[in-house]
């Protein structure tokens, strides 16, 4: 039996969840080694050896040590093509190109404003950091424009890259989940017909439900 | 079939794609999109690229946007033509991906915002934010310190050969070092400087730079 792969980082981290969701979709056994970021675990020399930018997650298997959640996800899909969801990263170059396109759109267009909103609305209050109304408004407007594009796309296509659920959709789950469940701005997603329909489908996948359970178990009261 | 690249030869993201196509010897045709005139926000263009950004490619019936998705596609499609920009084994490819993601998420925003403040806003007659520039510069210095460490152990970012990961940095680095006046960020770091010299001396890059600037 293969050794479980290792993922380093706290289960509440969006980027860590991106990788965990992928491992669950692909049915790849893993061990989550949590880090206490409040105590600065991610800035300690031992961790910096495997992630020199001091960010989470980091990933290790028998062959490689990797960082950057989207690179880790691509590697997991390529390294285990026959396991779990075989089409997660496409099964031909054209399908893969479409998935890469929407994975890049997530990283470049969806992630920045949604991360900013999650930080301002869900995390800052918990960390006793003052919210910045200007930043909130600016990012709400940015995200609304991005979701207008998604609304049109998802009216033409069941999932972002095509007819099948892919890494491109998966990559949106962590931030979208926080927006819908940890802020009062969830309607930015749920009030749009097609985006709402898509969100309902992707968040109901067994793999994502397992991630949410994992987060609930770790959540400190 | 000639690949049509919609964009401006001077813009950083189209340059990422053009550099890749030049490296791989893939024939292309640049279809100018006038960003100053707002052509990229007009309905006809939005049909090609719904976010209103450049570049987007058309290769027969095949269309693709997001420069890093486009370069991944062509580097794989023409893996056996020109230099190997992707690595051979799965592990090598994963390292290329890793550093391409680093460029996208740790380097690009800082570089882009510095160029915006130091080059683009002044051109538009607007004042730049000195405090913001200082902040961005400090953050980019910290990132380049990590690159310095990496490049002291490895000739190129992902390993011993030039790959997409290095290529992806060329457009923004050139702007930073020239129009933005930030060359010291590179020249003050021994290994980053040597890496920059190597990657910017490549014939494909020199050809593009002469077409563009």
Coordinates of C-alpha atoms in Angstrom, one line a residue:
Chain A
X1 CA 0.0 0.0 0.0
X2 CA 1.3 3.4 -0.9
X3 CA 2.4 5.8 1.8
X4 CA -0.2 8.6 2.3
X5 CA 1.0 11.9 0.8
X6 CA 1.5 14.8 3.2
X7 CA -0.2 18.1 3.1
X8 CA 1.1 20.9 5.5
X9 CA -1.2 23.6 6.7
X10 CA -4.2 24.5 8.7
X11 CA -7.6 23.0 7.6
X12 CA -9.2 26.4 7.7
X13 CA -6.9 27.8 5.0
X14 CA -8.5 28.2 1.7
X15 CA -5.4 27.2 -0.3
X16 CA -5.0 24.1 1.9
X17 CA -8.7 23.1 1.3
X18 CA -8.1 23.5 -2.5
X19 CA -5.5 20.7 -2.3
X20 CA -7.5 18.5 0.2
X21 CA -10.6 18.8 -2.1
X22 CA -8.5 17.6 -5.0
X23 CA -7.0 14.7 -3.1
X24 CA -10.5 13.6 -2.0
X25 CA -11.8 13.8 -5.6
X26 CA -8.9 11.7 -6.7
X27 CA -9.3 9.2 -3.9
X28 CA -5.6 9.7 -2.9
X29 CA -4.8 8.9 0.7
X30 CA -3.3 11.8 2.6
X31 CA -2.1 13.0 6.0
X32 CA -2.9 16.6 6.9
X33 CA -0.2 18.0 9.1
X34 CA -1.7 21.1 10.6
X35 CA 0.3 24.3 11.3
X36 CA -0.4 27.0 13.9
X37 CA -0.1 30.1 11.9
X38 CA -1.0 32.3 14.9
X39 CA 2.2 30.9 16.5
X40 CA 4.2 31.5 13.3
X41 CA 4.8 27.8 12.5
X42 CA 4.9 28.8 8.8
X43 CA 7.8 31.1 9.3
X44 CA 10.0 28.7 11.1
X45 CA 13.2 27.4 9.4
X46 CA 12.0 23.8 9.1
X47 CA 8.9 24.9 7.2
X48 CA 10.8 27.5 5.1
X49 CA 12.9 24.6 3.8
X50 CA 9.9 23.2 2.0
X51 CA 8.0 26.5 1.3
X52 CA 10.5 29.3 1.1
X53 CA 7.8 32.0 0.8
X54 CA 6.4 30.9 4.2
X55 CA 2.9 30.2 2.8
X56 CA 0.5 27.2 3.0
X57 CA 0.1 24.6 1.8
X58 CA 3.2 22.5 1.1
X59 CA 3.0 19.0 -0.2
X60 CA 5.2 15.9 -0.1
X61 CA 5.1 12.5 -1.6
X62 CA 7.8 9.9 -2.2
X63 CA 9.1 11.6 -5.2
X64 CA 8.6 15.3 -4.8
X65 CA 8.2 18.3 -2.4
X66 CA 5.9 21.0 -3.9
X67 CA 4.1 24.2 -3.1
X68 CA 1.5 26.5 -4.7
X69 CA -2.0 24.8 -4.3
X70 CA -2.9 24.9 -8.0
X71 CA 0.5 23.3 -9.0
X72 CA -0.1 20.6 -6.4
X73 CA -3.6 19.9 -7.7
X74 CA -2.3 19.6 -11.3
X75 CA 0.5 17.2 -10.1
X76 CA -2.0 15.1 -8.1
X77 CA -4.2 14.7 -11.2
X78 CA -1.3 13.9 -13.5
X79 CA 0.4 11.5 -11.0
X80 CA -2.8 9.5 -10.3
X81 CA -4.6 9.5 -13.7
X82 CA -6.4 6.2 -13.0
X83 CA -7.6 7.1 -9.5
X84 CA -10.9 8.7 -8.4
X85 CA -12.3 11.3 -10.7
X86 CA -10.3 10.5 -13.9
X87 CA -11.6 13.5 -15.8
X88 CA -10.8 16.1 -13.1
X89 CA -8.0 17.6 -15.2
X90 CA -9.4 16.5 -18.6
X91 CA -8.4 13.4 -20.6
X92 CA -7.2 15.2 -23.8
X93 CA -5.2 18.4 -24.6
X94 CA -8.2 20.5 -25.6
X95 CA -10.1 19.7 -22.5
X96 CA -7.0 20.4 -20.4
X97 CA -6.5 23.7 -22.1
X98 CA -10.1 24.8 -21.3
X99 CA -9.6 23.7 -17.6
X100 CA -6.3 25.6 -17.4
X101 CA -8.0 28.7 -18.9
X102 CA -10.7 28.7 -16.2
X103 CA -8.2 27.7 -13.5
X104 CA -6.2 30.8 -14.5
X105 CA -9.4 32.9 -14.5
X106 CA -10.0 31.7 -11.0
X107 CA -6.5 32.6 -9.9
X108 CA -6.3 36.0 -11.6
X109 CA -9.9 37.3 -11.6
X110 CA -12.0 35.5 -8.9
X111 CA -9.4 34.9 -6.2
X112 CA -8.2 38.4 -5.5
X113 CA -11.5 40.1 -4.9
X114 CA -13.1 37.1 -3.1
X115 CA -10.0 36.6 -0.9
X116 CA -10.1 40.3 0.0
X117 CA -13.8 40.1 0.9
X118 CA -13.3 36.9 2.9
X119 CA -10.5 38.6 4.8
X120 CA -12.4 41.8 5.5
X121 CA -15.8 40.3 6.3
X122 CA -15.0 36.9 8.0
X123 CA -11.4 37.1 9.3
X124 CA -10.7 40.7 10.2
X125 CA -13.4 40.8 12.9
X126 CA -12.1 37.6 14.5
X127 CA -8.6 39.0 14.5
X128 CA -9.8 42.3 15.9
X129 CA -8.6 44.1 12.8
X130 CA -10.7 47.1 11.7
X131 CA -12.6 46.5 8.5
X132 CA -11.9 48.8 5.6
X133 CA -15.2 49.9 4.0
X134 CA -13.5 51.2 0.9
X135 CA -11.7 47.9 0.3
X136 CA -15.0 46.0 0.8
X137 CA -16.9 48.2 -1.7
X138 CA -14.1 48.1 -4.3
X139 CA -13.8 44.3 -4.1
X140 CA -17.6 43.8 -4.2
X141 CA -17.7 45.7 -7.4
X142 CA -14.8 43.8 -8.9
X143 CA -16.3 40.5 -7.9
X144 CA -19.7 41.4 -9.2
X145 CA -18.2 42.1 -12.7
X146 CA -16.3 38.7 -12.6
X147 CA -19.5 36.9 -11.6
X148 CA -21.4 38.6 -14.5
X149 CA -19.0 36.9 -16.8
X150 CA -19.5 33.6 -15.0
X151 CA -23.3 34.0 -15.1
X152 CA -23.1 34.2 -18.9
X153 CA -20.7 31.3 -19.2
X154 CA -22.7 29.1 -16.9
X155 CA -25.8 29.7 -18.9
X156 CA -24.0 28.1 -21.9
X157 CA -22.1 25.4 -20.1
X158 CA -22.9 23.2 -17.1
X159 CA -19.5 23.7 -15.5
X160 CA -16.8 26.3 -16.2
X161 CA -14.6 24.3 -18.6
X162 CA -17.3 22.2 -20.1
X163 CA -19.9 19.6 -19.3
X164 CA -17.9 17.9 -16.5
X165 CA -16.9 19.1 -13.1
X166 CA -13.2 19.9 -13.2
X167 CA -10.3 21.4 -11.3
X168 CA -11.4 24.8 -12.6
X169 CA -14.7 24.5 -10.6
X170 CA -13.0 22.9 -7.6
X171 CA -10.5 25.7 -7.3
X172 CA -13.4 28.1 -6.5
X173 CA -14.9 26.1 -3.7
X174 CA -12.8 27.3 -0.7
X175 CA -13.4 31.1 -1.2
X176 CA -17.0 30.7 -2.4
X177 CA -17.7 28.6 0.7
X178 CA -16.5 31.2 3.0
X179 CA -18.4 34.0 1.2
X180 CA -21.7 32.0 1.4
X181 CA -21.2 30.6 4.9
X182 CA -19.1 33.1 6.8
X183 CA -20.2 36.5 5.5
X184 CA -23.5 38.2 4.8
X185 CA -22.5 38.7 1.1
X186 CA -23.3 35.2 -0.1
X187 CA -26.1 36.5 -2.4
X188 CA -23.4 37.8 -4.7
X189 CA -23.2 34.1 -5.7
X190 CA -26.6 32.7 -4.8
X191 CA -28.7 35.5 -6.3
X192 CA -27.4 34.9 -9.8
X193 CA -29.4 32.1 -11.5
X194 CA -26.6 30.2 -13.2
X195 CA -23.9 30.9 -10.7
X196 CA -26.3 29.9 -7.9
X197 CA -27.2 26.7 -9.8
X198 CA -23.5 25.9 -10.3
X199 CA -22.6 26.7 -6.7
X200 CA -25.3 24.3 -5.5
X201 CA -24.0 21.5 -7.6
X202 CA -20.3 21.9 -6.8
X203 CA -20.7 22.5 -3.1
X204 CA -22.9 19.3 -2.9
X205 CA -20.2 17.0 -4.1
X206 CA -19.2 14.4 -1.5
X207 CA -15.5 15.5 -1.6
X208 CA -16.4 19.1 -0.7
X209 CA -18.8 18.0 2.1
X210 CA -15.9 16.0 3.6
X211 CA -13.7 19.1 3.5
X212 CA -16.4 21.1 5.3
X213 CA -16.7 18.4 7.9
X214 CA -12.9 18.4 8.4
X215 CA -13.1 22.2 8.9
X216 CA -15.9 21.9 11.5
X217 CA -13.9 19.4 13.5
X218 CA -10.9 21.7 13.7
X219 CA -12.7 24.9 14.3
X220 CA -11.9 26.3 17.7
X221 CA -14.9 27.5 19.7
Chain B
X1 CA -2.5 27.2 -39.7
X2 CA -1.2 30.4 -38.3
X3 CA -2.1 31.2 -34.7
X4 CA -3.8 34.6 -34.3
X5 CA -2.8 36.4 -31.2
X6 CA -5.1 39.3 -30.2
X7 CA -3.4 42.0 -28.3
X8 CA -0.7 44.6 -28.4
X9 CA 2.9 43.6 -29.0
X10 CA 3.9 46.1 -26.2
X11 CA 1.6 44.6 -23.6
X12 CA 3.1 42.3 -21.0
X13 CA 0.5 39.4 -21.1
X14 CA 0.5 39.1 -25.0
X15 CA 4.3 39.2 -24.8
X16 CA 4.2 36.1 -22.5
X17 CA 2.4 34.2 -25.3
X18 CA 4.5 35.7 -28.2
X19 CA 7.8 34.8 -26.4
X20 CA 6.6 31.2 -26.0
X21 CA 5.5 30.9 -29.7
X22 CA 8.8 32.4 -30.8
X23 CA 10.8 29.9 -28.6
X24 CA 8.8 27.0 -30.1
X25 CA 9.0 28.3 -33.7
X26 CA 5.2 28.4 -34.0
X27 CA 4.0 30.8 -36.7
X28 CA 1.7 33.5 -35.5
X29 CA -0.1 36.7 -36.6
X30 CA -0.6 39.6 -34.2
X31 CA -4.1 41.1 -34.4
X32 CA -3.8 44.6 -32.9
X33 CA -6.2 45.4 -30.1
X34 CA -6.2 49.2 -29.3
X35 CA -6.2 49.3 -25.5
X36 CA -6.0 53.1 -25.4
X37 CA -9.2 53.3 -27.5
X38 CA -10.9 50.8 -25.2
X39 CA -11.2 48.2 -28.0
X40 CA -10.9 45.4 -25.5
X41 CA -14.1 46.5 -23.7
X42 CA -16.3 46.6 -26.8
X43 CA -19.0 43.9 -27.4
X44 CA -17.1 42.3 -30.4
X45 CA -14.0 41.8 -28.4
X46 CA -15.9 40.6 -25.3
X47 CA -17.2 37.7 -27.5
X48 CA -13.6 36.6 -27.8
X49 CA -12.5 37.3 -24.2
X50 CA -15.4 37.8 -21.8
X51 CA -13.2 39.5 -19.1
X52 CA -12.2 42.2 -21.7
X53 CA -8.5 41.3 -21.4
X54 CA -5.6 40.5 -23.8
X55 CA -4.4 38.2 -25.0
X56 CA -6.7 35.7 -26.6
X57 CA -5.7 33.3 -29.3
X58 CA -7.5 31.8 -32.3
X59 CA -6.0 28.7 -33.9
X60 CA -8.5 27.6 -36.5
X61 CA -11.7 26.9 -34.5
X62 CA -9.8 26.6 -31.2
X63 CA -9.9 29.7 -29.0
X64 CA -8.1 30.2 -25.7
X65 CA -7.5 33.0 -23.2
X66 CA -5.3 33.6 -20.1
X67 CA -1.7 33.8 -21.2
X68 CA -0.4 31.1 -18.8
X69 CA -3.0 28.7 -20.0
X70 CA -2.0 29.5 -23.6
X71 CA 1.7 28.9 -23.0
X72 CA 1.0 25.6 -21.2
X73 CA -1.1 24.5 -24.2
X74 CA 1.5 25.3 -26.9
X75 CA 4.5 24.1 -24.9
X76 CA 2.8 20.8 -24.6
X77 CA 1.5 20.7 -28.1
X78 CA 4.9 21.4 -29.6
X79 CA 6.9 19.5 -26.9
X80 CA 9.1 17.9 -29.6
X81 CA 9.8 21.2 -31.5
X82 CA 12.3 23.8 -30.3
X83 CA 13.5 23.9 -26.7
X84 CA 11.6 21.8 -24.1
X85 CA 9.8 24.5 -22.0
X86 CA 8.0 22.0 -19.7
X87 CA 10.4 19.5 -18.3
X88 CA 10.4 15.8 -19.1
X89 CA 9.3 13.8 -16.1
X90 CA 6.1 14.4 -14.1
X91 CA 8.2 15.8 -11.3
X92 CA 10.0 18.2 -13.5
X93 CA 6.7 19.4 -15.0
X94 CA 5.4 19.9 -11.5
X95 CA 8.3 22.2 -10.6
X96 CA 7.7 24.2 -13.8
X97 CA 4.1 24.6 -12.7
X98 CA 5.1 25.5 -9.2
X99 CA 7.3 28.4 -10.3
X100 CA 4.8 29.5 -12.9
X101 CA 2.3 29.8 -10.0
X102 CA 4.9 31.7 -8.0
X103 CA 5.2 34.2 -10.8
X104 CA 1.4 34.5 -11.1
X105 CA 0.7 34.9 -7.4
X106 CA 3.9 36.2 -5.6
X107 CA 5.6 38.2 -8.3
X108 CA 3.2 39.5 -10.9
X109 CA 0.9 41.7 -8.8
X110 CA 3.9 43.5 -7.2
X111 CA 5.6 44.0 -10.6
X112 CA 2.4 45.1 -12.3
X113 CA 1.5 47.6 -9.6
X114 CA 5.0 49.1 -9.6
X115 CA 4.8 49.5 -13.4
X116 CA 1.3 51.0 -13.0
X117 CA 2.5 53.5 -10.4
X118 CA 5.9 54.4 -12.0
X119 CA 5.1 54.2 -15.8
X120 CA 1.4 54.1 -16.7
X121 CA -0.1 56.6 -14.3
X122 CA 2.5 59.3 -15.1
X123 CA 1.9 58.7 -18.8
X124 CA -1.8 59.4 -18.2
X125 CA -0.9 62.6 -16.4
X126 CA -1.8 61.1 -12.9
X127 CA 0.3 61.3 -9.7
X128 CA 1.7 58.1 -8.4
X129 CA 1.5 57.1 -4.7
X130 CA 5.0 57.3 -3.2
X131 CA 4.1 55.4 -0.1
X132 CA 2.6 52.6 -2.1
X133 CA 5.6 52.4 -4.4
X134 CA 7.9 52.1 -1.4
X135 CA 5.7 49.4 0.1
X136 CA 5.5 47.4 -3.2
X137 CA 9.3 47.7 -3.6
X138 CA 9.9 46.3 -0.2
X139 CA 7.6 43.4 -0.8
X140 CA 9.2 42.7 -4.2
X141 CA 12.7 42.8 -2.6
X142 CA 11.6 40.1 -0.2
X143 CA 10.3 37.9 -3.0
X144 CA 13.5 38.4 -5.0
X145 CA 15.6 37.5 -2.0
X146 CA 13.9 34.1 -2.2
X147 CA 14.6 33.9 -5.9
X148 CA 18.2 34.7 -5.1
X149 CA 18.4 31.8 -2.8
X150 CA 16.7 29.5 -5.3
X151 CA 18.9 30.6 -8.2
X152 CA 22.1 30.1 -6.1
X153 CA 21.2 26.3 -6.2
X154 CA 19.6 26.0 -9.6
X155 CA 20.5 27.6 -13.0
X156 CA 16.9 28.3 -13.7
X157 CA 13.8 28.5 -11.5
X158 CA 12.5 25.0 -12.1
X159 CA 15.9 23.2 -12.6
X160 CA 18.8 23.1 -15.0
X161 CA 16.9 24.3 -18.1
X162 CA 15.0 27.4 -19.3
X163 CA 11.3 26.7 -19.0
X164 CA 7.9 28.4 -19.0
X165 CA 8.5 29.4 -15.4
X166 CA 11.5 31.7 -16.4
X167 CA 9.8 32.8 -19.6
X168 CA 6.8 34.0 -17.7
X169 CA 8.8 36.6 -15.9
X170 CA 10.4 38.3 -19.0
X171 CA 7.8 40.9 -19.9
X172 CA 7.3 42.4 -16.4
X173 CA 11.0 42.2 -15.6
X174 CA 11.9 44.1 -18.7
X175 CA 9.4 46.9 -17.9
X176 CA 10.6 47.0 -14.3
X177 CA 14.3 47.3 -15.4
X178 CA 13.7 49.8 -18.1
X179 CA 10.8 52.2 -18.1
X180 CA 10.2 51.8 -14.3
X181 CA 13.8 52.4 -13.4
X182 CA 13.9 49.5 -11.0
X183 CA 16.9 47.7 -12.5
X184 CA 18.7 47.7 -9.1
X185 CA 16.2 45.0 -7.9
X186 CA 17.9 42.6 -10.3
X187 CA 21.4 43.9 -10.6
X188 CA 22.0 44.0 -6.8
X189 CA 21.4 40.3 -6.6
X190 CA 24.2 38.2 -8.0
X191 CA 22.2 35.1 -9.0
X192 CA 19.0 36.9 -10.1
X193 CA 21.2 39.1 -12.2
X194 CA 23.0 36.2 -13.9
X195 CA 19.6 34.5 -14.5
X196 CA 18.2 37.7 -16.0
X197 CA 21.2 38.0 -18.3
X198 CA 20.8 34.5 -19.5
X199 CA 17.0 34.6 -20.1
X200 CA 16.9 38.0 -21.7
X201 CA 19.7 37.1 -24.1
X202 CA 17.8 34.4 -25.7
X203 CA 17.3 35.0 -29.4
X204 CA 13.5 34.6 -29.2
X205 CA 13.2 37.2 -26.5
X206 CA 15.6 39.6 -28.3
X207 CA 13.5 39.2 -31.4
X208 CA 10.3 40.1 -29.5
X209 CA 11.9 43.0 -27.7
X210 CA 13.0 44.5 -31.0
X211 CA 9.5 44.1 -32.5
X212 CA 7.9 45.7 -29.4
X213 CA 10.1 48.5 -28.1

